[in-house]
Amino acid sequence: MRYGQLVVGPAGSGKSSYCHLISEHCRTIGRPVAIVNLDPAAEYFCYTPQADIRDLISVNDVMDDSELQFGPNGGLVFAMEFLLSNREWLTDILGDDDDDYLLFDCPGQIELYTHLPVMNQLIEYLESLDFRLCGVFLLDSHFLLNIPNFFGGMLTSLSTMIQLNISFVNVMTKLDLLSPADKHNLDRFLDPDTCDLVEDPDVYLLNKKHSKLTASLSSLLDSYSLVRFLALDCDDEETIKEVLFSIDNAMQYDEDKEIKIPRDADLEEEGFNGGNGINDLFSM
């Protein structure tokens, strides 16, 4: 079984930084991880990818084609569709290692995840290569700490979750850049009572016209607990561990591997001497 995190979210949410952070953390705990860049519009990132879609096609290639005449958005969609029409390139570059754990750094064009079929087709293809996937949806904490934006972020996350139809974890990024006052207010959004947020005076004054609609949406989100965010602070090792643990749990990482019972020789090296081997372990 191969494993992969499909790292998605709007532009500027910290997807490339997240991939670098998780890969460095996995390296320190002895887990081999590689990163695949699937963003044909990427200009810079702080990691070396195992595979890079720009070696096949980039948005600049598409925009420079006088026959296509696409802008940045159309060029990005075209590049992703071109990738799917050239699946053999991705197959060759990903290889066939059964122990793969890959981070797929995806584009930031949100319509790719909310209503276009291209990402669903990519997921189906990766699953055919024996990948077990988890979607990791990132949103900038600065954006989410504004209540109207928070509801918009939750609905975007929910739409993406339904469209991709895979295990899903939401992560609130860039906590290390928050002010002390914002950090103090963070719990209100990590485990939100959406009905309480709707009743906030500032929200009511801004949304009098749509107050009933907002209340109905908040009730839906609150009743079914459909969207919750995990906090990620690159300066806090515990938040990194918690995010990785939640993702591993969501896609059942390593649960299909055999449990290895130690041999007598292994037990003796650990100090379990005597002739009963594994029985000594349970008689202590």
PDB file of C-alpha atoms in Angstrom:
ATOM      1  CA  MET A   1       0.000   0.000   0.000  1.00  0.00           C
ATOM      2  CA  ARG A   2       1.199   3.494  -0.888  1.00  0.00           C
ATOM      3  CA  TYR A   3       0.097   6.632   0.947  1.00  0.00           C
ATOM      4  CA  GLY A   4      -0.356  10.221  -0.121  1.00  0.00           C
ATOM      5  CA  GLN A   5      -1.455  13.561   1.262  1.00  0.00           C
ATOM      6  CA  LEU A   6      -3.275  15.670  -1.317  1.00  0.00           C
ATOM      7  CA  VAL A   7      -2.408  19.150  -0.013  1.00  0.00           C
ATOM      8  CA  VAL A   8      -5.048  21.598  -1.237  1.00  0.00           C
ATOM      9  CA  GLY A   9      -6.365  25.046  -0.389  1.00  0.00           C
ATOM     10  CA  PRO A  10      -6.511  28.608  -1.742  1.00  0.00           C
ATOM     11  CA  ALA A  11      -3.445  30.432  -2.986  1.00  0.00           C
ATOM     12  CA  GLY A  12      -1.427  31.817  -0.089  1.00  0.00           C
ATOM     13  CA  SER A  13      -2.659  29.284   2.461  1.00  0.00           C
ATOM     14  CA  GLY A  14       0.842  27.840   2.906  1.00  0.00           C
ATOM     15  CA  LYS A  15       0.691  24.572   0.930  1.00  0.00           C
ATOM     16  CA  SER A  16       4.342  24.505  -0.146  1.00  0.00           C
ATOM     17  CA  SER A  17       5.539  25.569   3.309  1.00  0.00           C
ATOM     18  CA  TYR A  18       3.361  22.846   4.823  1.00  0.00           C
ATOM     19  CA  CYS A  19       4.895  20.196   2.545  1.00  0.00           C
ATOM     20  CA  HIS A  20       8.382  21.310   3.508  1.00  0.00           C
ATOM     21  CA  LEU A  21       7.513  21.364   7.227  1.00  0.00           C
ATOM     22  CA  ILE A  22       5.932  17.893   7.219  1.00  0.00           C
ATOM     23  CA  SER A  23       8.756  16.392   5.145  1.00  0.00           C
ATOM     24  CA  GLU A  24      11.351  17.771   7.576  1.00  0.00           C
ATOM     25  CA  HIS A  25       9.410  16.447  10.559  1.00  0.00           C
ATOM     26  CA  CYS A  26       9.097  13.009   8.941  1.00  0.00           C
ATOM     27  CA  ARG A  27      12.815  12.996   8.270  1.00  0.00           C
ATOM     28  CA  THR A  28      13.534  13.560  11.969  1.00  0.00           C
ATOM     29  CA  ILE A  29      11.282  10.634  12.970  1.00  0.00           C
ATOM     30  CA  GLY A  30      12.783   8.322  10.373  1.00  0.00           C
ATOM     31  CA  ARG A  31       9.881   8.174   7.914  1.00  0.00           C
ATOM     32  CA  PRO A  32      10.832   8.383   4.226  1.00  0.00           C
ATOM     33  CA  VAL A  33       8.697  11.051   2.555  1.00  0.00           C
ATOM     34  CA  ALA A  34       8.888  12.676  -0.865  1.00  0.00           C
ATOM     35  CA  ILE A  35       7.116  15.697  -2.331  1.00  0.00           C
ATOM     36  CA  VAL A  36       5.462  15.919  -5.741  1.00  0.00           C
ATOM     37  CA  ASN A  37       4.747  19.379  -7.128  1.00  0.00           C
ATOM     38  CA  LEU A  38       1.468  19.403  -9.051  1.00  0.00           C
ATOM     39  CA  ASP A  39       1.218  23.194  -9.342  1.00  0.00           C
ATOM     40  CA  PRO A  40       2.109  24.211 -12.925  1.00  0.00           C
ATOM     41  CA  ALA A  41       2.080  27.889 -11.854  1.00  0.00           C
ATOM     42  CA  ALA A  42       4.596  27.497  -8.998  1.00  0.00           C
ATOM     43  CA  GLU A  43       7.535  29.889  -9.107  1.00  0.00           C
ATOM     44  CA  TYR A  44       9.444  29.038  -5.931  1.00  0.00           C
ATOM     45  CA  PHE A  45       9.320  26.548  -3.079  1.00  0.00           C
ATOM     46  CA  CYS A  46      11.777  25.607  -0.359  1.00  0.00           C
ATOM     47  CA  TYR A  47      12.007  21.886  -1.096  1.00  0.00           C
ATOM     48  CA  THR A  48      13.363  19.661  -3.850  1.00  0.00           C
ATOM     49  CA  PRO A  49      10.471  17.715  -5.408  1.00  0.00           C
ATOM     50  CA  GLN A  50      10.730  14.082  -6.455  1.00  0.00           C
ATOM     51  CA  ALA A  51       8.514  14.990  -9.410  1.00  0.00           C
ATOM     52  CA  ASP A  52       7.543  18.383 -10.817  1.00  0.00           C
ATOM     53  CA  ILE A  53       4.659  18.935 -13.234  1.00  0.00           C
ATOM     54  CA  ARG A  54       6.578  21.896 -14.688  1.00  0.00           C
ATOM     55  CA  ASP A  55       8.969  19.374 -16.273  1.00  0.00           C
ATOM     56  CA  LEU A  56       5.964  18.293 -18.334  1.00  0.00           C
ATOM     57  CA  ILE A  57       4.058  21.569 -18.702  1.00  0.00           C
ATOM     58  CA  SER A  58       3.846  24.951 -16.968  1.00  0.00           C
ATOM     59  CA  VAL A  59       1.275  27.727 -17.024  1.00  0.00           C
ATOM     60  CA  ASN A  60       3.798  29.959 -18.798  1.00  0.00           C
ATOM     61  CA  ASP A  61       4.104  27.339 -21.559  1.00  0.00           C
ATOM     62  CA  VAL A  62       0.351  27.465 -22.060  1.00  0.00           C
ATOM     63  CA  MET A  63       0.074  31.262 -21.917  1.00  0.00           C
ATOM     64  CA  ASP A  64       2.928  31.678 -24.403  1.00  0.00           C
ATOM     65  CA  ASP A  65       1.141  29.495 -26.957  1.00  0.00           C
ATOM     66  CA  SER A  66      -0.359  31.887 -29.492  1.00  0.00           C
ATOM     67  CA  GLU A  67      -2.936  29.331 -30.650  1.00  0.00           C
ATOM     68  CA  LEU A  68      -4.370  28.612 -27.189  1.00  0.00           C
ATOM     69  CA  GLN A  69      -4.560  32.234 -25.986  1.00  0.00           C
ATOM     70  CA  PHE A  70      -5.294  31.308 -22.346  1.00  0.00           C
ATOM     71  CA  GLY A  71      -4.924  33.562 -19.342  1.00  0.00           C
ATOM     72  CA  PRO A  72      -3.507  32.391 -15.984  1.00  0.00           C
ATOM     73  CA  ASN A  73      -6.682  30.604 -14.792  1.00  0.00           C
ATOM     74  CA  GLY A  74      -7.486  28.914 -18.087  1.00  0.00           C
ATOM     75  CA  GLY A  75      -3.820  28.030 -18.493  1.00  0.00           C
ATOM     76  CA  LEU A  76      -3.737  26.300 -15.118  1.00  0.00           C
ATOM     77  CA  VAL A  77      -6.844  24.222 -15.865  1.00  0.00           C
ATOM     78  CA  PHE A  78      -5.432  23.304 -19.276  1.00  0.00           C
ATOM     79  CA  ALA A  79      -2.119  22.238 -17.694  1.00  0.00           C
ATOM     80  CA  MET A  80      -3.880  19.958 -15.188  1.00  0.00           C
ATOM     81  CA  GLU A  81      -5.968  18.393 -17.965  1.00  0.00           C
ATOM     82  CA  PHE A  82      -2.779  17.938 -19.999  1.00  0.00           C
ATOM     83  CA  LEU A  83      -1.243  16.066 -17.052  1.00  0.00           C
ATOM     84  CA  LEU A  84      -4.196  13.671 -16.996  1.00  0.00           C
ATOM     85  CA  SER A  85      -3.906  13.081 -20.727  1.00  0.00           C
ATOM     86  CA  ASN A  86      -0.245  12.155 -20.147  1.00  0.00           C
ATOM     87  CA  ARG A  87      -0.665   9.797 -17.207  1.00  0.00           C
ATOM     88  CA  GLU A  88       2.262   7.643 -18.307  1.00  0.00           C
ATOM     89  CA  TRP A  89       4.632  10.515 -17.463  1.00  0.00           C
ATOM     90  CA  LEU A  90       3.365  10.589 -13.877  1.00  0.00           C
ATOM     91  CA  THR A  91       3.369   6.783 -13.662  1.00  0.00           C
ATOM     92  CA  ASP A  92       7.020   6.613 -14.707  1.00  0.00           C
ATOM     93  CA  ILE A  93       8.193   9.370 -12.391  1.00  0.00           C
ATOM     94  CA  LEU A  94       6.299   8.072  -9.339  1.00  0.00           C
ATOM     95  CA  GLY A  95       7.687   4.563  -9.782  1.00  0.00           C
ATOM     96  CA  ASP A  96       6.146   1.579  -8.019  1.00  0.00           C
ATOM     97  CA  ASP A  97       7.645   1.491  -4.509  1.00  0.00           C
ATOM     98  CA  ASP A  98       5.131  -0.165  -2.165  1.00  0.00           C
ATOM     99  CA  ASP A  99       6.313   1.913   0.810  1.00  0.00           C
ATOM    100  CA  ASP A 100       5.819   5.326  -0.783  1.00  0.00           C
ATOM    101  CA  TYR A 101       4.546   8.192   1.380  1.00  0.00           C
ATOM    102  CA  LEU A 102       4.098  11.231  -0.862  1.00  0.00           C
ATOM    103  CA  LEU A 103       2.972  14.812  -0.335  1.00  0.00           C
ATOM    104  CA  PHE A 104       1.210  16.166  -3.430  1.00  0.00           C
ATOM    105  CA  ASP A 105       1.562  19.958  -3.482  1.00  0.00           C
ATOM    106  CA  CYS A 106      -1.509  21.011  -5.470  1.00  0.00           C
ATOM    107  CA  PRO A 107      -2.519  24.269  -7.216  1.00  0.00           C
ATOM    108  CA  GLY A 108      -4.316  27.031  -5.361  1.00  0.00           C
ATOM    109  CA  GLN A 109      -7.138  27.582  -7.866  1.00  0.00           C
ATOM    110  CA  ILE A 110     -10.121  26.704  -5.712  1.00  0.00           C
ATOM    111  CA  GLU A 111     -12.501  25.816  -8.564  1.00  0.00           C
ATOM    112  CA  LEU A 112     -10.315  22.779  -9.279  1.00  0.00           C
ATOM    113  CA  TYR A 113     -11.643  21.307  -6.019  1.00  0.00           C
ATOM    114  CA  THR A 114     -15.173  22.654  -5.799  1.00  0.00           C
ATOM    115  CA  HIS A 115     -16.782  21.913  -9.178  1.00  0.00           C
ATOM    116  CA  LEU A 116     -14.321  20.909 -11.933  1.00  0.00           C
ATOM    117  CA  PRO A 117     -13.746  17.148 -12.460  1.00  0.00           C
ATOM    118  CA  VAL A 118      -9.974  17.281 -12.980  1.00  0.00           C
ATOM    119  CA  MET A 119      -8.956  16.598  -9.353  1.00  0.00           C
ATOM    120  CA  ASN A 120     -11.467  13.746  -9.033  1.00  0.00           C
ATOM    121  CA  GLN A 121      -9.932  12.166 -12.124  1.00  0.00           C
ATOM    122  CA  LEU A 122      -6.456  12.604 -10.643  1.00  0.00           C
ATOM    123  CA  ILE A 123      -7.579  10.955  -7.392  1.00  0.00           C
ATOM    124  CA  GLU A 124      -9.075   8.012  -9.269  1.00  0.00           C
ATOM    125  CA  TYR A 125      -5.818   7.605 -11.178  1.00  0.00           C
ATOM    126  CA  LEU A 126      -3.646   7.722  -8.044  1.00  0.00           C
ATOM    127  CA  GLU A 127      -5.937   5.197  -6.341  1.00  0.00           C
ATOM    128  CA  SER A 128      -5.449   2.901  -9.336  1.00  0.00           C
ATOM    129  CA  LEU A 129      -1.713   3.064  -8.541  1.00  0.00           C
ATOM    130  CA  ASP A 130      -2.536   1.690  -5.059  1.00  0.00           C
ATOM    131  CA  PHE A 131      -2.379   5.043  -3.253  1.00  0.00           C
ATOM    132  CA  ARG A 132      -4.475   5.530  -0.140  1.00  0.00           C
ATOM    133  CA  LEU A 133      -5.114   9.282  -0.018  1.00  0.00           C
ATOM    134  CA  CYS A 134      -6.067  11.927   2.502  1.00  0.00           C
ATOM    135  CA  GLY A 135      -7.061  15.432   1.497  1.00  0.00           C
ATOM    136  CA  VAL A 136      -5.388  18.114   3.626  1.00  0.00           C
ATOM    137  CA  PHE A 137      -7.252  21.397   3.240  1.00  0.00           C
ATOM    138  CA  LEU A 138      -5.269  24.445   4.413  1.00  0.00           C
ATOM    139  CA  LEU A 139      -6.578  27.891   5.288  1.00  0.00           C
ATOM    140  CA  ASP A 140      -4.646  30.889   6.609  1.00  0.00           C
ATOM    141  CA  SER A 141      -5.475  31.585  10.267  1.00  0.00           C
ATOM    142  CA  HIS A 142      -5.421  35.347   9.605  1.00  0.00           C
ATOM    143  CA  PHE A 143      -8.305  34.857   7.184  1.00  0.00           C
ATOM    144  CA  LEU A 144     -10.273  32.551   9.482  1.00  0.00           C
ATOM    145  CA  LEU A 145     -10.190  34.714  12.606  1.00  0.00           C
ATOM    146  CA  ASN A 146     -12.723  37.012  10.970  1.00  0.00           C
ATOM    147  CA  ILE A 147     -16.169  35.480  11.616  1.00  0.00           C
ATOM    148  CA  PRO A 148     -17.756  36.050   8.151  1.00  0.00           C
ATOM    149  CA  ASN A 149     -14.552  34.753   6.535  1.00  0.00           C
ATOM    150  CA  PHE A 150     -14.614  31.782   8.885  1.00  0.00           C
ATOM    151  CA  PHE A 151     -18.063  30.744   7.649  1.00  0.00           C
ATOM    152  CA  GLY A 152     -16.901  31.185   4.060  1.00  0.00           C
ATOM    153  CA  GLY A 153     -13.848  29.035   4.766  1.00  0.00           C
ATOM    154  CA  MET A 154     -15.955  26.306   6.375  1.00  0.00           C
ATOM    155  CA  LEU A 155     -18.320  26.183   3.394  1.00  0.00           C
ATOM    156  CA  THR A 156     -15.415  26.075   0.929  1.00  0.00           C
ATOM    157  CA  SER A 157     -13.864  23.242   2.922  1.00  0.00           C
ATOM    158  CA  LEU A 158     -17.176  21.364   2.995  1.00  0.00           C
ATOM    159  CA  SER A 159     -17.649  21.794  -0.761  1.00  0.00           C
ATOM    160  CA  THR A 160     -14.114  20.501  -1.404  1.00  0.00           C
ATOM    161  CA  MET A 161     -14.614  17.572   0.974  1.00  0.00           C
ATOM    162  CA  ILE A 162     -17.803  16.485  -0.802  1.00  0.00           C
ATOM    163  CA  GLN A 163     -16.300  16.925  -4.272  1.00  0.00           C
ATOM    164  CA  LEU A 164     -13.072  14.988  -3.633  1.00  0.00           C
ATOM    165  CA  ASN A 165     -14.768  12.207  -1.642  1.00  0.00           C
ATOM    166  CA  ILE A 166     -11.653  11.004   0.216  1.00  0.00           C
ATOM    167  CA  SER A 167     -10.485  11.101   3.847  1.00  0.00           C
ATOM    168  CA  PHE A 168     -10.187  14.738   4.813  1.00  0.00           C
ATOM    169  CA  VAL A 169      -8.417  16.875   7.418  1.00  0.00           C
ATOM    170  CA  ASN A 170      -8.699  20.673   7.748  1.00  0.00           C
ATOM    171  CA  VAL A 171      -5.673  22.609   8.973  1.00  0.00           C
ATOM    172  CA  MET A 172      -5.435  26.219  10.127  1.00  0.00           C
ATOM    173  CA  THR A 173      -1.963  27.454   9.148  1.00  0.00           C
ATOM    174  CA  LYS A 174       0.439  30.284  10.014  1.00  0.00           C
ATOM    175  CA  LEU A 175      -0.361  30.370  13.729  1.00  0.00           C
ATOM    176  CA  ASP A 176       3.241  31.421  14.368  1.00  0.00           C
ATOM    177  CA  LEU A 177       2.433  34.750  12.688  1.00  0.00           C
ATOM    178  CA  LEU A 178      -0.591  35.572  14.849  1.00  0.00           C
ATOM    179  CA  SER A 179      -0.499  38.294  17.468  1.00  0.00           C
ATOM    180  CA  PRO A 180      -0.810  37.266  21.146  1.00  0.00           C
ATOM    181  CA  ALA A 181      -4.369  38.644  21.204  1.00  0.00           C
ATOM    182  CA  ASP A 182      -5.382  36.573  18.167  1.00  0.00           C
ATOM    183  CA  LYS A 183      -3.801  33.444  19.630  1.00  0.00           C
ATOM    184  CA  HIS A 184      -5.829  33.988  22.799  1.00  0.00           C
ATOM    185  CA  ASN A 185      -8.991  34.092  20.672  1.00  0.00           C
ATOM    186  CA  LEU A 186      -8.069  31.000  18.670  1.00  0.00           C
ATOM    187  CA  ASP A 187     -10.032  28.337  20.580  1.00  0.00           C
ATOM    188  CA  ARG A 188     -13.266  30.005  19.561  1.00  0.00           C
ATOM    189  CA  PHE A 189     -12.533  28.977  15.960  1.00  0.00           C
ATOM    190  CA  LEU A 190     -10.763  25.646  16.419  1.00  0.00           C
ATOM    191  CA  ASP A 191     -13.741  24.087  18.191  1.00  0.00           C
ATOM    192  CA  PRO A 192     -16.470  26.499  17.125  1.00  0.00           C
ATOM    193  CA  ASP A 193     -20.003  26.879  18.325  1.00  0.00           C
ATOM    194  CA  THR A 194     -21.300  28.252  15.056  1.00  0.00           C
ATOM    195  CA  CYS A 195     -24.595  29.395  16.574  1.00  0.00           C
ATOM    196  CA  ASP A 196     -22.634  31.480  19.074  1.00  0.00           C
ATOM    197  CA  LEU A 197     -20.530  32.959  16.269  1.00  0.00           C
ATOM    198  CA  VAL A 198     -23.644  33.927  14.321  1.00  0.00           C
ATOM    199  CA  GLU A 199     -24.997  35.819  17.329  1.00  0.00           C
ATOM    200  CA  ASP A 200     -21.861  37.933  17.576  1.00  0.00           C
ATOM    201  CA  PRO A 201     -23.009  41.601  17.369  1.00  0.00           C
ATOM    202  CA  ASP A 202     -20.482  42.477  14.667  1.00  0.00           C
ATOM    203  CA  VAL A 203     -21.703  39.644  12.457  1.00  0.00           C
ATOM    204  CA  TYR A 204     -25.365  40.534  12.933  1.00  0.00           C
ATOM    205  CA  LEU A 205     -24.797  44.182  12.036  1.00  0.00           C
ATOM    206  CA  LEU A 206     -22.900  43.200   8.867  1.00  0.00           C
ATOM    207  CA  ASN A 207     -25.400  40.578   7.741  1.00  0.00           C
ATOM    208  CA  LYS A 208     -28.901  41.757   8.718  1.00  0.00           C
ATOM    209  CA  LYS A 209     -30.214  41.060   5.233  1.00  0.00           C
ATOM    210  CA  HIS A 210     -28.934  37.463   5.199  1.00  0.00           C
ATOM    211  CA  SER A 211     -29.236  36.682   8.909  1.00  0.00           C
ATOM    212  CA  LYS A 212     -31.716  33.809   8.453  1.00  0.00           C
ATOM    213  CA  LEU A 213     -29.591  32.184   5.746  1.00  0.00           C
ATOM    214  CA  THR A 214     -26.475  32.537   7.878  1.00  0.00           C
ATOM    215  CA  ALA A 215     -28.253  31.015  10.878  1.00  0.00           C
ATOM    216  CA  SER A 216     -29.457  28.053   8.771  1.00  0.00           C
ATOM    217  CA  LEU A 217     -25.967  27.389   7.430  1.00  0.00           C
ATOM    218  CA  SER A 218     -24.427  27.598  10.886  1.00  0.00           C
ATOM    219  CA  SER A 219     -27.028  25.184  12.237  1.00  0.00           C
ATOM    220  CA  LEU A 220     -26.193  22.697   9.471  1.00  0.00           C
ATOM    221  CA  LEU A 221     -22.458  22.886  10.155  1.00  0.00           C
ATOM    222  CA  ASP A 222     -22.927  22.702  13.920  1.00  0.00           C
ATOM    223  CA  SER A 223     -25.472  19.877  13.985  1.00  0.00           C
ATOM    224  CA  TYR A 224     -23.417  17.471  11.911  1.00  0.00           C
ATOM    225  CA  SER A 225     -19.919  18.579  13.010  1.00  0.00           C
ATOM    226  CA  LEU A 226     -18.890  18.489   9.372  1.00  0.00           C
ATOM    227  CA  VAL A 227     -15.912  20.846   9.544  1.00  0.00           C
ATOM    228  CA  ARG A 228     -13.289  21.212  12.265  1.00  0.00           C
ATOM    229  CA  PHE A 229      -9.805  22.700  12.022  1.00  0.00           C
ATOM    230  CA  LEU A 230      -6.489  21.572  13.482  1.00  0.00           C
ATOM    231  CA  ALA A 231      -3.988  24.245  14.487  1.00  0.00           C
ATOM    232  CA  LEU A 232      -0.534  24.215  12.883  1.00  0.00           C
ATOM    233  CA  ASP A 233       2.267  26.327  14.319  1.00  0.00           C
ATOM    234  CA  CYS A 234       5.660  25.675  12.710  1.00  0.00           C
ATOM    235  CA  ASP A 235       7.329  26.718  15.972  1.00  0.00           C
ATOM    236  CA  ASP A 236       5.326  24.210  18.038  1.00  0.00           C
ATOM    237  CA  GLU A 237       6.379  20.589  17.547  1.00  0.00           C
ATOM    238  CA  GLU A 238       3.252  19.295  19.294  1.00  0.00           C
ATOM    239  CA  THR A 239       0.922  20.851  16.713  1.00  0.00           C
ATOM    240  CA  ILE A 240       2.970  19.269  13.893  1.00  0.00           C
ATOM    241  CA  LYS A 241       2.728  15.857  15.586  1.00  0.00           C
ATOM    242  CA  GLU A 242      -1.017  16.256  16.112  1.00  0.00           C
ATOM    243  CA  VAL A 243      -1.653  17.177  12.471  1.00  0.00           C
ATOM    244  CA  LEU A 244       0.420  14.255  11.155  1.00  0.00           C
ATOM    245  CA  PHE A 245      -1.211  11.835  13.623  1.00  0.00           C
ATOM    246  CA  SER A 246      -4.706  12.920  12.533  1.00  0.00           C
ATOM    247  CA  ILE A 247      -3.853  12.485   8.853  1.00  0.00           C
ATOM    248  CA  ASP A 248      -2.230   9.080   9.433  1.00  0.00           C
ATOM    249  CA  ASN A 249      -5.274   7.984  11.399  1.00  0.00           C
ATOM    250  CA  ALA A 250      -7.665   9.228   8.694  1.00  0.00           C
ATOM    251  CA  MET A 251      -6.016   7.136   5.976  1.00  0.00           C
ATOM    252  CA  GLN A 252      -5.094   4.231   8.313  1.00  0.00           C
ATOM    253  CA  TYR A 253      -1.384   4.598   7.707  1.00  0.00           C
ATOM    254  CA  ASP A 254       0.532   1.367   8.414  1.00  0.00           C
ATOM    255  CA  GLU A 255      -2.520  -0.449   9.788  1.00  0.00           C
ATOM    256  CA  ASP A 256      -2.254  -3.097   7.074  1.00  0.00           C
ATOM    257  CA  LYS A 257       1.326  -4.049   7.968  1.00  0.00           C
ATOM    258  CA  GLU A 258       2.082  -7.245   9.853  1.00  0.00           C
ATOM    259  CA  ILE A 259       2.704  -7.032  13.579  1.00  0.00           C
ATOM    260  CA  LYS A 260       6.222  -8.310  14.187  1.00  0.00           C
ATOM    261  CA  ILE A 261       6.645 -10.497  17.273  1.00  0.00           C
ATOM    262  CA  PRO A 262      10.207 -10.216  18.599  1.00  0.00           C
ATOM    263  CA  ARG A 263      12.407 -13.296  18.437  1.00  0.00           C
ATOM    264  CA  ASP A 264      14.087 -14.744  21.524  1.00  0.00           C
ATOM    265  CA  ALA A 265      17.388 -13.201  20.447  1.00  0.00           C
ATOM    266  CA  ASP A 266      15.771  -9.744  20.274  1.00  0.00           C
ATOM    267  CA  LEU A 267      14.324 -10.179  23.770  1.00  0.00           C
ATOM    268  CA  GLU A 268      17.681 -11.262  25.185  1.00  0.00           C
ATOM    269  CA  GLU A 269      19.277  -8.093  23.782  1.00  0.00           C
ATOM    270  CA  GLU A 270      16.604  -6.111  25.643  1.00  0.00           C
ATOM    271  CA  GLY A 271      17.370  -7.943  28.911  1.00  0.00           C
ATOM    272  CA  PHE A 272      14.730 -10.693  28.818  1.00  0.00           C
ATOM    273  CA  ASN A 273      17.111 -13.604  29.572  1.00  0.00           C
ATOM    274  CA  GLY A 274      16.052 -17.171  30.177  1.00  0.00           C
ATOM    275  CA  GLY A 275      14.696 -19.945  28.061  1.00  0.00           C
ATOM    276  CA  ASN A 276      11.044 -18.980  27.707  1.00  0.00           C
ATOM    277  CA  GLY A 277      11.418 -16.274  25.042  1.00  0.00           C
ATOM    278  CA  ILE A 278       8.238 -14.276  24.495  1.00  0.00           C
ATOM    279  CA  ASN A 279       6.576 -15.852  27.573  1.00  0.00           C
ATOM    280  CA  ASP A 280       9.053 -14.024  29.808  1.00  0.00           C
ATOM    281  CA  LEU A 281       7.708 -10.736  28.490  1.00  0.00           C
ATOM    282  CA  PHE A 282       4.186 -11.439  29.760  1.00  0.00           C
ATOM    283  CA  SER A 283       5.248 -13.047  33.066  1.00  0.00           C
ATOM    284  CA  MET A 284       6.989  -9.904  34.329  1.00  0.00           C
TER     285      MET A 284
END
